[in-house]
XYZ file of C-alpha atoms in Angstrom:
407
model
C 58.657 211.211 69.624
C 61.093 211.989 72.374
C 64.246 209.956 72.687
C 64.759 207.943 75.825
C 67.504 205.598 76.956
C 65.645 204.284 79.951
C 64.413 201.088 78.306
C 66.943 198.589 76.927
C 66.289 197.574 73.360
C 67.667 194.060 73.763
C 65.351 192.990 76.546
C 64.208 189.388 76.171
C 60.603 190.454 76.400
C 60.877 193.167 73.775
C 58.260 192.927 71.036
C 58.638 193.786 67.356
C 57.663 197.404 67.756
C 59.530 199.755 70.045
C 59.298 203.491 70.103
C 62.235 205.559 71.364
C 60.369 205.799 74.648
C 59.537 202.103 74.837
C 57.232 199.519 73.299
C 54.636 200.449 70.697
C 51.892 199.610 73.130
C 49.039 199.395 70.636
C 50.421 196.220 69.043
C 50.896 194.479 72.381
C 47.441 195.640 73.463
C 45.806 194.131 70.374
C 47.739 190.906 70.867
C 46.589 190.777 74.462
C 42.963 191.348 73.414
C 43.173 188.592 70.799
C 44.718 186.064 73.195
C 42.310 186.810 76.039
C 39.392 186.619 73.614
C 40.369 183.076 72.637
C 40.878 182.097 76.296
C 37.411 183.389 77.202
C 35.909 181.572 74.214
C 37.322 178.231 75.340
C 36.185 178.840 78.908
C 32.662 179.331 77.531
C 32.927 176.186 75.410
C 33.721 174.178 78.540
C 29.975 173.713 78.930
C 26.577 175.270 78.607
C 23.459 175.760 80.675
C 20.121 175.096 78.970
C 17.244 177.343 79.997
C 19.646 179.787 81.659
C 18.392 183.190 82.855
C 18.613 186.145 80.491
C 21.587 187.783 82.239
C 23.652 184.622 81.860
C 22.707 184.183 78.193
C 23.974 187.711 77.545
C 27.248 187.026 79.376
C 27.666 183.671 77.683
C 26.925 185.088 74.236
C 29.527 187.797 74.826
C 32.113 185.198 75.824
C 31.489 183.283 72.593
C 32.595 186.329 70.593
C 36.160 185.566 71.643
C 36.620 183.639 68.393
C 37.275 187.023 66.724
C 40.687 186.906 68.368
C 41.942 184.589 65.617
C 41.374 186.948 62.639
C 42.806 189.761 64.745
C 45.948 187.654 65.252
C 46.211 187.083 61.498
C 46.033 190.814 60.714
C 48.666 191.545 63.375
C 50.835 188.758 61.978
C 50.799 190.250 58.482
C 51.802 193.585 60.001
C 54.673 192.003 61.949
C 56.095 189.733 59.275
C 56.134 192.354 56.519
C 57.698 194.930 58.842
C 61.329 194.104 58.071
C 60.890 194.484 54.315
C 58.772 197.643 54.667
C 61.286 199.281 56.987
C 64.205 198.580 54.667
C 62.247 199.766 51.649
C 61.125 203.001 53.312
C 64.420 204.010 54.885
C 67.071 202.733 52.479
C 65.086 201.743 49.380
C 66.323 198.159 49.852
C 64.088 195.522 48.282
C 65.436 192.322 49.829
C 63.738 189.227 51.196
C 66.102 186.355 51.922
C 64.245 183.026 51.864
C 66.625 181.056 54.102
C 67.131 183.844 56.624
C 63.384 184.391 56.821
C 62.644 180.748 57.601
C 65.537 180.457 60.019
C 64.150 183.345 62.059
C 60.553 182.133 61.910
C 61.320 178.528 62.840
C 63.646 179.563 65.660
C 61.047 181.940 67.043
C 57.901 179.824 66.770
C 58.556 176.123 66.310
C 60.298 175.021 69.560
C 57.491 176.266 71.860
C 54.952 174.817 69.433
C 56.664 171.414 69.406
C 56.935 171.279 73.203
C 53.244 172.079 73.656
C 52.296 169.581 70.935
C 54.196 166.803 72.704
C 52.543 167.628 76.020
C 49.096 167.834 74.424
C 49.442 164.490 72.643
C 50.774 162.919 75.837
C 47.636 164.190 77.573
C 45.497 162.533 74.870
C 47.328 159.235 75.209
C 47.062 159.246 79.008
C 43.309 159.893 78.748
C 43.050 156.976 76.313
C 44.986 154.630 78.603
C 42.792 155.662 81.537
C 39.693 154.840 79.515
C 38.299 158.352 79.670
C 35.547 158.999 77.114
C 36.644 162.514 76.239
C 36.191 164.466 72.980
C 39.993 164.581 72.653
C 40.075 160.780 72.416
C 36.815 160.352 70.497
C 38.352 162.148 67.490
C 40.350 159.028 66.636
C 38.902 155.941 64.912
C 40.101 152.455 65.799
C 42.843 151.485 66.266
C 43.161 154.726 68.202
C 46.885 154.603 69.122
C 47.817 154.252 65.460
C 45.690 157.237 64.468
C 47.089 159.245 67.366
C 50.583 158.596 66.035
C 49.477 159.666 62.562
C 47.919 162.835 64.004
C 51.172 163.569 65.841
C 53.095 163.231 62.577
C 50.707 165.614 60.801
C 51.101 168.215 63.544
C 54.887 167.871 63.767
C 55.123 168.576 60.033
C 52.243 171.096 60.199
C 50.421 169.191 57.495
C 47.290 168.909 59.623
C 45.939 171.967 57.826
C 45.304 169.689 54.839
C 43.318 167.128 56.843
C 39.701 167.944 57.742
C 39.712 165.059 60.255
C 42.798 166.135 62.206
C 42.971 169.871 61.571
C 41.603 170.649 65.038
C 43.063 167.602 66.799
C 46.572 167.264 68.220
C 45.132 167.440 71.724
C 44.927 171.210 71.336
C 42.510 172.555 68.746
C 44.121 176.020 68.554
C 47.043 174.497 66.660
C 45.043 174.685 63.432
C 45.717 178.422 63.237
C 49.474 177.959 63.666
C 49.511 175.751 60.584
C 47.790 178.601 58.748
C 50.548 180.927 59.898
C 53.160 178.648 58.374
C 51.210 178.531 55.129
C 50.980 182.334 55.133
C 54.758 182.491 55.460
C 55.173 180.277 52.401
C 52.576 182.262 50.484
C 54.326 185.481 51.497
C 56.932 184.950 48.800
C 54.213 184.596 46.161
C 52.588 187.729 47.528
C 55.873 189.608 47.329
C 56.344 188.508 43.715
C 52.981 190.069 42.881
C 53.733 193.133 44.998
C 57.016 193.749 43.130
C 55.511 193.051 39.708
C 52.504 195.298 40.237
C 51.837 196.933 43.631
C 50.380 196.167 47.032
C 46.839 197.086 45.937
C 46.794 194.691 42.988
C 48.284 191.985 45.194
C 45.588 192.488 47.820
C 42.803 192.374 45.244
C 44.188 189.127 43.811
C 44.240 187.585 47.286
C 40.682 188.787 47.958
C 39.328 187.368 44.692
C 41.016 184.008 45.240
C 39.640 183.818 48.785
C 36.094 184.771 47.825
C 35.972 182.314 44.922
C 37.293 179.481 47.102
C 34.848 180.206 49.934
C 31.808 180.593 47.690
C 32.687 177.459 45.699
C 32.427 175.238 48.788
C 29.796 177.211 50.710
C 27.053 174.621 50.134
C 29.169 171.530 50.777
C 28.304 170.059 54.209
C 31.654 168.235 54.336
C 33.993 170.979 53.091
C 32.397 174.374 53.813
C 33.687 174.790 57.386
C 37.133 173.429 56.535
C 37.556 175.679 53.485
C 36.273 178.718 55.416
C 39.241 178.405 57.782
C 41.737 177.492 55.061
C 44.825 179.568 54.342
C 43.453 180.522 50.916
C 40.347 182.130 52.425
C 42.070 183.683 55.459
C 45.021 184.950 53.429
C 43.182 188.237 52.874
C 43.265 188.974 56.616
C 47.020 188.425 56.734
C 47.519 190.511 53.589
C 45.670 193.447 55.157
C 48.270 193.513 57.924
C 50.902 193.800 55.220
C 49.044 196.784 53.747
C 48.843 198.393 57.196
C 52.583 198.236 57.844
C 53.371 199.704 54.427
C 51.082 202.597 55.314
C 52.806 202.888 58.688
C 56.154 203.382 56.961
C 54.748 205.761 54.378
C 55.170 203.472 51.370
C 51.490 203.858 50.540
C 48.779 206.257 51.603
C 45.463 205.040 52.964
C 42.142 206.920 52.934
C 41.253 208.678 56.180
C 38.462 206.225 56.953
C 41.083 203.479 57.353
C 42.159 205.171 60.605
C 38.681 205.881 61.957
C 37.465 204.260 65.160
C 33.871 204.719 63.987
C 34.623 202.857 60.776
C 36.239 200.053 62.775
C 33.004 199.693 64.737
C 30.960 199.751 61.523
C 33.076 197.019 59.922
C 32.782 194.951 63.130
C 28.993 195.272 63.017
C 28.913 194.246 59.364
C 31.122 191.245 60.101
C 28.909 190.244 63.040
C 25.711 190.508 60.985
C 27.261 188.536 58.144
C 27.602 185.508 60.427
C 23.828 185.194 60.374
C 22.926 186.386 56.894
C 26.004 186.015 54.645
C 28.490 183.657 56.251
C 30.798 183.465 53.232
C 31.581 187.175 53.659
C 32.528 186.946 57.350
C 36.289 186.244 56.916
C 36.666 189.238 54.610
C 34.534 191.674 56.589
C 36.264 190.573 59.781
C 39.621 191.219 58.148
C 38.554 194.731 57.207
C 37.296 195.390 60.733
C 40.621 194.510 62.335
C 42.621 196.216 59.603
C 40.902 199.521 60.405
C 41.120 198.855 64.155
C 44.862 198.210 63.926
C 45.430 201.399 61.944
C 43.337 203.358 64.436
C 45.228 202.022 67.457
C 48.690 202.523 65.942
C 47.766 206.085 64.975
C 46.708 206.824 68.560
C 49.952 205.356 69.816
C 52.322 207.233 67.543
C 50.518 210.552 68.076
C 50.779 210.220 71.881
C 47.039 209.701 72.410
C 47.225 206.125 73.588
C 45.098 205.581 76.757
C 46.998 204.878 79.949
C 44.377 203.222 82.155
C 45.059 200.028 84.098
C 43.066 197.658 81.857
C 44.782 198.832 78.666
C 48.183 198.558 80.354
C 47.405 195.039 81.615
C 46.303 193.843 78.170
C 49.518 195.288 76.764
C 51.488 193.166 79.221
C 49.435 190.124 78.231
C 50.448 190.814 74.643
C 54.079 190.165 75.556
C 53.395 186.489 76.331
C 50.330 186.116 74.081
C 51.951 183.313 72.029
C 52.474 181.248 75.171
C 48.950 182.022 76.319
C 47.552 180.952 72.972
C 49.536 177.706 73.018
C 48.976 176.418 76.542
C 45.646 177.743 77.814
C 43.509 175.025 76.210
C 45.433 171.974 77.509
C 45.536 173.568 80.963
C 41.798 174.223 80.770
C 41.142 170.583 79.844
C 43.211 169.254 82.764
C 41.683 171.641 85.298
C 38.199 170.815 84.091
C 38.794 167.138 84.867
C 40.343 167.945 88.249
C 37.348 170.083 89.185
C 34.788 167.404 88.440
C 31.872 167.444 89.295
C 31.968 171.217 89.850
C 32.812 171.859 86.194
C 29.611 170.117 85.072
C 26.966 172.335 86.561
C 23.599 173.852 85.769
C 24.198 176.763 88.138
C 25.174 179.960 86.235
C 27.171 181.444 89.114
C 29.071 178.212 89.708
C 29.733 177.983 85.963
C 31.324 181.443 85.985
C 33.382 180.685 89.110
C 34.741 177.490 87.568
C 35.313 179.386 84.323
C 37.339 181.996 86.191
C 39.501 179.242 87.693
C 40.049 177.693 84.252
C 40.937 181.061 82.764
C 43.302 182.005 85.578
C 44.968 178.607 85.361
C 45.648 179.161 81.672
C 46.850 182.714 82.298
C 49.393 181.860 84.987
C 50.407 178.671 83.243
C 51.177 180.729 80.138
C 53.278 183.170 82.149
C 55.281 180.270 83.527
C 55.656 178.728 80.063
C 56.864 182.043 78.679
C 59.633 182.393 81.243
C 60.647 178.735 81.189
C 60.398 178.114 77.440
C 59.320 180.825 74.994
C 61.610 183.658 76.028
C 64.656 181.537 75.182
C 63.567 181.458 71.536
C 62.974 185.150 71.008
C 65.256 186.111 68.161
C 68.295 187.884 69.578
C 69.116 189.487 66.232
C 67.239 192.771 66.178
C 66.932 195.449 63.572
C 67.144 198.801 65.263
C 67.188 202.003 63.274
C 68.194 205.328 64.740
C 67.962 207.243 61.484
C 65.511 209.999 60.846
C 62.527 209.148 58.642
C 61.981 210.190 55.051
C 59.923 213.328 54.547
C 56.816 211.294 53.777
C 56.679 209.964 57.345
C 54.100 211.980 59.262
C 56.148 211.745 62.466
C 58.704 214.149 63.829
C 61.149 211.376 64.656
C 60.951 207.838 63.315
C 60.115 205.215 65.904
C 62.822 202.703 66.586
C 61.317 199.402 65.538
C 62.709 196.189 66.934
C 61.794 193.004 65.143
C 61.826 189.637 66.871
């Protein structure tokens, strides 16, 4: 790739992956897709229209597929977090993973925005309770509700809500369940690295897959535990681990089969994952992980070989990827507030009005996230960045190694 000095490498908005000519756009694009998918999902879940016309049922069904943004985030996360180790191993043969430094960087990067949004979300729940609003956010809590709200706040502050089926999706913001999983993945990362050093990345991945499948199948027929276990860190760990495999392939530490970079195979895995939701639900987390693993490899390959598309939609989603964490955090509380402000328009049986209100809810979350990014999140982007200007080892299939900047 051609060298360029036109883009500063210490920009506050810089993402983990920067080529010599700028950002590795494929990663930001995938982040943007994942975040917008979740936003669209929650807009759809704002209501429903029984006996709607066929065209609306198709649109609505498409919007509901936004839940796939979460497993895509997990695969990207594994790619990002393992990047520092993979880069050091590939370029300098350094096998180092400092526990304290790792957690210092992760907590500085992620926890302050999380805590601020949690406080605002729980304040929103308490205000709704004091106003006597019969909302799902308040109905989650048994009596005495203020005491249980305080307990829920404690669980979310400590990120222990992932161990509580009752409060896992509470906290005034149900997306926070996945951020607890991220923290658990970070803890499990050190176990994964022990296995990876003792054996190799393939054995480690197989171990994670077997553990996840056994756990999911064991509780598949339990009405109380099946859904909770299906979104547990043990089951979803495989998705995160696949991102780790992808970044090792990116740096040439391992070699993947050609089908792992195929856009057609990504589509095939997506179809299999979609079908499994109806016929083999216990396989969905693992098939979904494979789908996004192949998709990520495909997109990164396009990017590094200068075939990345340059149209306006792709570029916009790449920009969304820059503030995707803020978008993920704040869109749901903003949606809930706007929905109440737009009453009775937000409770409608008219498909067109439903979509108009949905657009307002989505745009409110989008611009609110941009504001939150500039006011809050950007101040916690890690200023310490690893930038390598060295040429790659011979096994890299690139002419010049990309400069990779890690948050």
